[in-house]
CSV table of C-alpha atoms in Angstrom, one decimal:
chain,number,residue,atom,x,y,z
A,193,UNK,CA,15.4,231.9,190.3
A,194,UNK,CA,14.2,228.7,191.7
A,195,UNK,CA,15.5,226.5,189.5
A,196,UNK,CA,19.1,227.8,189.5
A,197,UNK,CA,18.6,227.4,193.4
A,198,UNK,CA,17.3,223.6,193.5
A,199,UNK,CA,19.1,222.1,190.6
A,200,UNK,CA,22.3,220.8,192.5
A,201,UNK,CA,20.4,218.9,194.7
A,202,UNK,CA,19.0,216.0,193.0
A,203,UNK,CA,22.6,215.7,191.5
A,204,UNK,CA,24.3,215.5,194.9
A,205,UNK,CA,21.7,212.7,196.0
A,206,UNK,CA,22.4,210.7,193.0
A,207,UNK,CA,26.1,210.5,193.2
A,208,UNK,CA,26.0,209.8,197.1
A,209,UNK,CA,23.3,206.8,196.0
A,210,UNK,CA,25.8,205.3,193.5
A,211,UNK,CA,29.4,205.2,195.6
A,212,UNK,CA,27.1,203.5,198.0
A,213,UNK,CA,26.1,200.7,195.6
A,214,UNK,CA,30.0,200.4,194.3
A,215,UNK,CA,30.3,199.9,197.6
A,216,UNK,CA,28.1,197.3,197.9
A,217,UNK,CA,28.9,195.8,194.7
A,218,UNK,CA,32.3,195.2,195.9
A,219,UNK,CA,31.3,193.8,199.3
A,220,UNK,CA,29.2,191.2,197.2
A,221,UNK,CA,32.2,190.1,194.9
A,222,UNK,CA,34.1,189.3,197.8
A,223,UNK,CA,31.8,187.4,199.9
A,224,UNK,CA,30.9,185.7,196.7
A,225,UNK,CA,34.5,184.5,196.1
A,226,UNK,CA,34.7,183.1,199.4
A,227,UNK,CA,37.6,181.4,200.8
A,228,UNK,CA,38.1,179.6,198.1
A,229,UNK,CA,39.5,181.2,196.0
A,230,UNK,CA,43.4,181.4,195.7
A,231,UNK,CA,44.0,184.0,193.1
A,232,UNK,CA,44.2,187.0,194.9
A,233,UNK,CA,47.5,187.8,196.3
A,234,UNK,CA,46.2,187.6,199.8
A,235,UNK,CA,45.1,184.2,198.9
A,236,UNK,CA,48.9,183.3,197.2
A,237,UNK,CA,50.7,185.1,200.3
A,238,UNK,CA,48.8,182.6,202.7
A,239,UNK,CA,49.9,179.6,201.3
A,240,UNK,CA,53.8,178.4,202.6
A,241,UNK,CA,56.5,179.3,200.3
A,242,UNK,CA,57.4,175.0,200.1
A,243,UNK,CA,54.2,174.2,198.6
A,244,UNK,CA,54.4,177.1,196.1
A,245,UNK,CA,57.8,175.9,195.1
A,246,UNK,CA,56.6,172.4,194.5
A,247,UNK,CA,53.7,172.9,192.5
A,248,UNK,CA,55.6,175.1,190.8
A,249,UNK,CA,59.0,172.5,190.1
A,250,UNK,CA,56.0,169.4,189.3
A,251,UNK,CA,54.7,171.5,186.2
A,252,UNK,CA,58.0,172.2,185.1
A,253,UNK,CA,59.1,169.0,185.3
A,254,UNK,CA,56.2,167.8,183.4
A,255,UNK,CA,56.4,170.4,180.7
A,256,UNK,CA,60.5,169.6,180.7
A,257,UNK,CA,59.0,165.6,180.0
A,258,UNK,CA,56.7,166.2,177.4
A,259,UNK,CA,58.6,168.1,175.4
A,260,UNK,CA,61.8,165.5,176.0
A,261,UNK,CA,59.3,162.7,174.6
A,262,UNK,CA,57.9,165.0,171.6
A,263,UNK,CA,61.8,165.6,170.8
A,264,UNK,CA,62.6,162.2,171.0
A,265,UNK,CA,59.5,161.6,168.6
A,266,UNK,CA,60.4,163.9,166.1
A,267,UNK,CA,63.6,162.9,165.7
A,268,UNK,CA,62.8,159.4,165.1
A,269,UNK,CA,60.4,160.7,162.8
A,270,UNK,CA,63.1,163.1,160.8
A,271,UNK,CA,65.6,160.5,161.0
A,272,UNK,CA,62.8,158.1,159.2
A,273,UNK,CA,62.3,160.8,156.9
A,274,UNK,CA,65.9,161.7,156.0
A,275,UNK,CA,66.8,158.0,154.6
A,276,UNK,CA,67.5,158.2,151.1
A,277,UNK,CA,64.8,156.3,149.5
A,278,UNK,CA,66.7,153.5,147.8
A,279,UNK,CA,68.7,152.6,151.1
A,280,UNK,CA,65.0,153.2,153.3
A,281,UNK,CA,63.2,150.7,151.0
A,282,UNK,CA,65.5,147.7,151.7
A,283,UNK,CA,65.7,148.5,155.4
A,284,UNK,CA,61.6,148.3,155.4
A,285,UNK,CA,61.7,145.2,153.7
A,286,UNK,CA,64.4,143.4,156.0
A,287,UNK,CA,66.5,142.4,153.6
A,288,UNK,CA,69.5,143.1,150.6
A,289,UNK,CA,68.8,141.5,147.4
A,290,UNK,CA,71.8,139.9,145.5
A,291,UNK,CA,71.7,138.9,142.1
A,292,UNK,CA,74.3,136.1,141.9
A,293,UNK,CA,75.0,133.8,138.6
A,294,UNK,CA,72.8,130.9,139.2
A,295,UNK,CA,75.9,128.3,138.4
A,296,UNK,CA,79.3,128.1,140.7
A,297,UNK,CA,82.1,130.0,140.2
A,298,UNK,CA,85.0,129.3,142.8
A,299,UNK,CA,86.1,130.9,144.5
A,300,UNK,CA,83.6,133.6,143.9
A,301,UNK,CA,80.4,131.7,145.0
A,302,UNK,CA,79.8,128.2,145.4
A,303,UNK,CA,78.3,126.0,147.9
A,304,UNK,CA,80.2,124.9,151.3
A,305,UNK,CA,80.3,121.6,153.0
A,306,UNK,CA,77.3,122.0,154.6
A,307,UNK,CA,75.2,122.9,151.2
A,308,UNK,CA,75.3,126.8,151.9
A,309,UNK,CA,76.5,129.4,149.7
A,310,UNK,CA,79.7,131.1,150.3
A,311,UNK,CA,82.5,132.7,148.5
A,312,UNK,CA,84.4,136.0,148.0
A,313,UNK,CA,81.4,138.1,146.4
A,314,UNK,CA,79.3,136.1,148.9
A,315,UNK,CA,81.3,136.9,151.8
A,316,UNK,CA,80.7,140.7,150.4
A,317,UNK,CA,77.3,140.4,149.8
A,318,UNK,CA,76.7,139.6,153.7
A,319,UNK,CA,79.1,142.2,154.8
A,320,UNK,CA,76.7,145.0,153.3
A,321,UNK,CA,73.9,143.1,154.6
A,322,UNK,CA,75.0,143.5,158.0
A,323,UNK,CA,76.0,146.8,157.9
A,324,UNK,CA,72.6,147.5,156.9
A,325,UNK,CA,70.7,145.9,159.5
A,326,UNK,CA,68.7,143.5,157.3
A,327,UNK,CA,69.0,139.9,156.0
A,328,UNK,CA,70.5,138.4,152.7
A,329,UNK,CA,68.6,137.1,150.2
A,330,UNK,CA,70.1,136.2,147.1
A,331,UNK,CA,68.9,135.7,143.1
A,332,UNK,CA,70.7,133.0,141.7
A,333,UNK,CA,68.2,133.2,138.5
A,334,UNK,CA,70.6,134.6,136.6
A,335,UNK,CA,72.3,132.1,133.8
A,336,UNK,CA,74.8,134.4,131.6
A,337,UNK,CA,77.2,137.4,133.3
A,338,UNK,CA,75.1,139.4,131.1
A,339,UNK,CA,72.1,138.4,132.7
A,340,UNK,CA,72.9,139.2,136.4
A,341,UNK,CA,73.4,143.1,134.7
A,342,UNK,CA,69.9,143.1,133.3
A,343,UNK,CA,68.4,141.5,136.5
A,344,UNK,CA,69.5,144.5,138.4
A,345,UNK,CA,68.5,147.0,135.4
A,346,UNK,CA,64.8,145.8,135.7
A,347,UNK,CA,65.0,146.0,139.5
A,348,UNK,CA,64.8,142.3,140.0
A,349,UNK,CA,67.6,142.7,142.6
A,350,UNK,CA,69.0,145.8,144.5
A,351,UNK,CA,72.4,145.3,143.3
A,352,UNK,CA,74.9,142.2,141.9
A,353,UNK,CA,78.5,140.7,143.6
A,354,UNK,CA,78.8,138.5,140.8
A,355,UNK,CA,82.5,139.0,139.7
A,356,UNK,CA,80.6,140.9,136.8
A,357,UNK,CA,83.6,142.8,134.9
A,358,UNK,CA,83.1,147.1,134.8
A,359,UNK,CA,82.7,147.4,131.0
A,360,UNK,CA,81.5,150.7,129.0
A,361,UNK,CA,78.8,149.1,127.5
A,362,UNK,CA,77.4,148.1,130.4
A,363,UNK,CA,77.8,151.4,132.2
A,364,UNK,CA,75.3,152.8,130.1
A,365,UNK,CA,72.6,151.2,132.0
A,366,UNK,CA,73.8,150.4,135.5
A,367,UNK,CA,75.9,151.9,138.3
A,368,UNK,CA,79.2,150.3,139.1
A,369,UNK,CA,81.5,150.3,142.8
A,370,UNK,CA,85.3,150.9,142.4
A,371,UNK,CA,86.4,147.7,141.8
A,372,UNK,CA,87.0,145.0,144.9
A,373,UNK,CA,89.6,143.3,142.3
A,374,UNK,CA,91.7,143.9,139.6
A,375,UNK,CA,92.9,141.3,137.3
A,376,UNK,CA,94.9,140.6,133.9
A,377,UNK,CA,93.6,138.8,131.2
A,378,UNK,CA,95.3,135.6,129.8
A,379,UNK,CA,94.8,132.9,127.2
A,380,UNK,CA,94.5,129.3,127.6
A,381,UNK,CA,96.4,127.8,124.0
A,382,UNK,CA,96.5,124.3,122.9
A,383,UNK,CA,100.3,123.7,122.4
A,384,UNK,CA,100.2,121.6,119.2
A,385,UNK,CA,97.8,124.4,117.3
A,386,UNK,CA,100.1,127.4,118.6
A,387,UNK,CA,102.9,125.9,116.9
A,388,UNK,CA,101.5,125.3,114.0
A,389,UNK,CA,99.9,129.1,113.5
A,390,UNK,CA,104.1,129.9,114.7
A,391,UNK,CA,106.4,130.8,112.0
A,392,UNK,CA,109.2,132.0,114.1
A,393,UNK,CA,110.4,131.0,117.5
A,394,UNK,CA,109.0,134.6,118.6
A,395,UNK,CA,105.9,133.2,120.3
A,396,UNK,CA,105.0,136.3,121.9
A,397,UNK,CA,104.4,137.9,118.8
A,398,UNK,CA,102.1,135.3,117.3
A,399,UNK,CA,100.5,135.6,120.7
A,400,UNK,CA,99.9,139.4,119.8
A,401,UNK,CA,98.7,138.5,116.4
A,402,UNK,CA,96.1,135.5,117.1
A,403,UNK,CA,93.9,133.9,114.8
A,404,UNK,CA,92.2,130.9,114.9
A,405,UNK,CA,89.3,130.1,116.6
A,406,UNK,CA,89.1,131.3,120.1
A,407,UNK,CA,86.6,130.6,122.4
A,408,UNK,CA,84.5,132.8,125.2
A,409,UNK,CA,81.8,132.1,127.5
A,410,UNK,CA,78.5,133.1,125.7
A,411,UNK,CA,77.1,136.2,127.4
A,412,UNK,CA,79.9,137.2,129.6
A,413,UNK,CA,82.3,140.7,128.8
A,414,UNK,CA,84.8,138.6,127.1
A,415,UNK,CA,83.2,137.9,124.0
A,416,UNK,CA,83.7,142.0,123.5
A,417,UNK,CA,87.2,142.0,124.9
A,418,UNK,CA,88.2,139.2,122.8
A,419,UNK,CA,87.0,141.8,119.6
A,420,UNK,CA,88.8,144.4,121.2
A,421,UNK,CA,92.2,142.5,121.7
A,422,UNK,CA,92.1,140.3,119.2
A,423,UNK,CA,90.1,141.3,115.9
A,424,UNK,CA,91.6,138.8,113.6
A,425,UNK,CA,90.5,136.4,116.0
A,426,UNK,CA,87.3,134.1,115.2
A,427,UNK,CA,84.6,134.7,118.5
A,428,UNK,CA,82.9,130.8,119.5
A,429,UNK,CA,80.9,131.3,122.4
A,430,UNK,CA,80.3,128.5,124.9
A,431,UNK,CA,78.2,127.9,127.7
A,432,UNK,CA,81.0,127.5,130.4
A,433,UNK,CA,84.6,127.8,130.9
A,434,UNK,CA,84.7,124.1,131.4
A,435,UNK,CA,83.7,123.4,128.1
A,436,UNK,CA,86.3,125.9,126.8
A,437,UNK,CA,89.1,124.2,128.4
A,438,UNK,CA,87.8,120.7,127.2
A,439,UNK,CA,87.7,122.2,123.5
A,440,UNK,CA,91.3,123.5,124.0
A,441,UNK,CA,92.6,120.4,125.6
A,442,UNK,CA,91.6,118.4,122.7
A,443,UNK,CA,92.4,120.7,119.8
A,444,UNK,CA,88.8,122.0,118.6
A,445,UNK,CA,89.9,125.7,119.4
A,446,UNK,CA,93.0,127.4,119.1
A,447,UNK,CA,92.3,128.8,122.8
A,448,UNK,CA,90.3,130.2,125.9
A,449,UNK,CA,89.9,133.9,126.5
A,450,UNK,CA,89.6,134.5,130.2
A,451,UNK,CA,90.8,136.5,133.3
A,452,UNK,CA,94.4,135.6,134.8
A,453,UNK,CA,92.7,133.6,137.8
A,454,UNK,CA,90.7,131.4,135.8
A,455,UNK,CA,93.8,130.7,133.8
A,456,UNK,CA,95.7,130.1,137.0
A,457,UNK,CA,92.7,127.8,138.5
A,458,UNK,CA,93.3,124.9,135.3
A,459,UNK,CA,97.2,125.1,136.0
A,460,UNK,CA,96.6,124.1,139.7
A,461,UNK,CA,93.1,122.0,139.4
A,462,UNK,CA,94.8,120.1,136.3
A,463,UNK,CA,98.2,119.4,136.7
A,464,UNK,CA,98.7,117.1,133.6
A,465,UNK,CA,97.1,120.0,131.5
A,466,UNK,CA,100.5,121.9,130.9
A,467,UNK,CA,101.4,119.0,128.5
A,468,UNK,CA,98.6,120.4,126.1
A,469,UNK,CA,98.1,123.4,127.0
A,470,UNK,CA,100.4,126.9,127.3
A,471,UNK,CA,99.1,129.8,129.4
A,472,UNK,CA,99.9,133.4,128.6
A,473,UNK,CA,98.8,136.6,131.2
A,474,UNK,CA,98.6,139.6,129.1
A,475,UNK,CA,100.0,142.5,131.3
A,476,UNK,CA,98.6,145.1,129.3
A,477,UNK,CA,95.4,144.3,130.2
A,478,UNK,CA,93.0,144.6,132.9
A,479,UNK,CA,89.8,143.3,133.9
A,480,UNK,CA,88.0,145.0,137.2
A,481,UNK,CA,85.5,143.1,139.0
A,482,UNK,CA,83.1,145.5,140.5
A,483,UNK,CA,79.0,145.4,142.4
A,484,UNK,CA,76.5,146.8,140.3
A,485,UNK,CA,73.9,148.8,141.1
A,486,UNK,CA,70.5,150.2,139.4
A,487,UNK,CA,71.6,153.8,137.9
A,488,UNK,CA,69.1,155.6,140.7
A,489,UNK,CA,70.6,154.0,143.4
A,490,UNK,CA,73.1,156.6,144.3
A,491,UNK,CA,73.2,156.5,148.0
A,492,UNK,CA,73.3,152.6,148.2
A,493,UNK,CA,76.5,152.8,145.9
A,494,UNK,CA,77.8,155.5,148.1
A,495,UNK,CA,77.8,152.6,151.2
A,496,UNK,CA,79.3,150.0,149.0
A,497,UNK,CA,81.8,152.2,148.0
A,498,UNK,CA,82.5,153.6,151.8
A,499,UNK,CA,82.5,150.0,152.7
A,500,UNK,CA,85.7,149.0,150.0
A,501,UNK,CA,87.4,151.6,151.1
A,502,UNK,CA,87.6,150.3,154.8
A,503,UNK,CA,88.7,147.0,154.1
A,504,UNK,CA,91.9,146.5,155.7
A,505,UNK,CA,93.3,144.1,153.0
A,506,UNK,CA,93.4,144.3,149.4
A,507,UNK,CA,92.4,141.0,147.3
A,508,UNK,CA,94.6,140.0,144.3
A,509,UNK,CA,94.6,136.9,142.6
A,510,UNK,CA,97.0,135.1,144.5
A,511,UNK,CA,95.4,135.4,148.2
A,512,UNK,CA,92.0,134.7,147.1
A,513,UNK,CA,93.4,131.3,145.3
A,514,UNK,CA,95.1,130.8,148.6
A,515,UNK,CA,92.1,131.6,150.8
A,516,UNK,CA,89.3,129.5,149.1
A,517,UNK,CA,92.2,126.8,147.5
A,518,UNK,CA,89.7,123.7,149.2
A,519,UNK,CA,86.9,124.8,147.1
A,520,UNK,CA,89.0,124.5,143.5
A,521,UNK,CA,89.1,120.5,143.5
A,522,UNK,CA,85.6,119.8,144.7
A,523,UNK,CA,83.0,122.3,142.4
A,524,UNK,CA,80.9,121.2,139.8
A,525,UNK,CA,81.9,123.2,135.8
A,526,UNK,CA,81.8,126.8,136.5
A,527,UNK,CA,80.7,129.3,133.8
């Protein structure tokens, strides 16, 4: 009986003794907190509406600015990072490499009044240099046609403007550019020889039926065209198309197997030469001068390739002879 009477008690006293130390508790927090501290919304509410809106615009703005400069960094960096790698690795070395045939070969490349190279392929050679950004440096190591192709093939160049002729055999191991010219091939024939070999007065025909000794520079794509065009033909390779037209001029070959301009060159460097010599410009024929490339550099070929295609003129025989007609008189032998 007396404990169902005294039991509630204690219980009531306990609970009255704890709201009162929430109650304190609380008291405690907030004295601790002070006036300083700005969290509350009492604390937010005080402040002006000016300053909030400040503080507020300043971290924007700085967050807007960071991330502006981490944009700007990462698309440098992606940019960087999107360069196909044969085009990146010439721009990080600051310069094109151009394999060139170490002899002149006007009006292709030569040297200038002033001892400097220039040129057709020359003048090309600097136009993709400048499109690229970076400096020209050129190989002129190079002694045959045949030579300047395996200089690029073992990557001592990134590509060649050499007036290197676009041959299948040579496609095989390089990339070549659509071709910056296109030109028939011709003979150079000694007069008193061709009329020997000439039982008819059809000259044309024993033009299309050659024999004899014929002669080709050593090294260069004509030594296969001449085996192509003319099988009956016998091949002598020589070191330069001067000594070819020498050899012709004074009877030791039957002829010179070259491309239309060359032919054309010895008409208008050598006027006296048309009493020995005839000159014939097959039109069947063609010989397209093209850059070469090594066989990975796709993307590099790509931007030759764009680059041809923009050139307002195109080159033919004639308006390069006319264009670069000061160098003809004045250049050492050419190859």
């Amino acid at each position: 009986m007396y404990s169902c009477f005294f039991a509630p008690q204690p219980l009531a006293v306990l609970a009255r003794l704890l709201k009162r130390c929430a109650t304190i508790s609380v008291c405690c927090l907030l004295l601790w907190g002070g006036g300083s501290s700005l969290t509350t919304p009492t604390a937010i509410a005080a402040q002006p509406p000016t300053v909030i809106a400040q503080t507020n615009r300043s971290a924007a703005a700085s967050d807007q600015a960071s991330r502006s400069a981490a944009a700007a960094v990462n698309n440098e960096q992606a940019e960087i990072a999107l360069m196909p790698p044969d085009i990146q690795r010439i721009v990080d070395r600051g310069k094109l490499i151009v394999a060139v045939l170490g002899n002149s070969n006007a009006p292709f490349f030569m040297t200038d009044e002033t001892g400097q190279a220039a040129g057709l392929d020359i003048q090309l050679a600097q136009a993709l240099a400048d499109q690229l950004g970076v400096d020209l440096e050129l190989n002129r190591s190079p002694d045959t046609f045949n030579a300047v192709v395996d200089t690029v093939y073992y990557r001592g160049a990134d590509m060649a403007i050499s007036k290197i002729s676009r041959t299948m055999k040579r496609a095989v191991r390089v990339r070549f550019s659509h071709p910056y010219l296109t030109m028939r091939q011709g003979l150079l024939i000694n007069r008193l020889l061709l009329a020997q070999q000439t039982n008819s007065d059809n000259v044309i025909e024993t033009i299309r039926e050659l024999t004899g000794d014929v002669g080709v520079i050593k090294g260069s794509s004509y030594v296969g065209f001449l085996q192509q065009r003319f099988p009956q033909a016998s091949i002598v390779e020589l070191d330069s198309w001067e000594d070819i037209v020498t050899a012709v001029s004074q009877g030791d070959i039957l002829a010179g197997y070259r491309d239309e301009l060359e032919i054309k060159k010895v008409v208008k460097t050598k006027p006296d030469a048309a009493l020995q010599l005839k000159t014939a410009v097959l039109t069947d024929t063609q010989d397209a001068l093209a850059m070469v490339f090594p066989w990975e550099s796709a993307h590099l070929l790509a931007f030759a390739n764009q680059y041809l295609d923009t050139l307002d003129a195109e080159y033919t025989v004639d308006s390069i002879l006319e264009e670069f007609a000061t160098y003809l008189n004045t250049q050492p032998p050419t190859l």
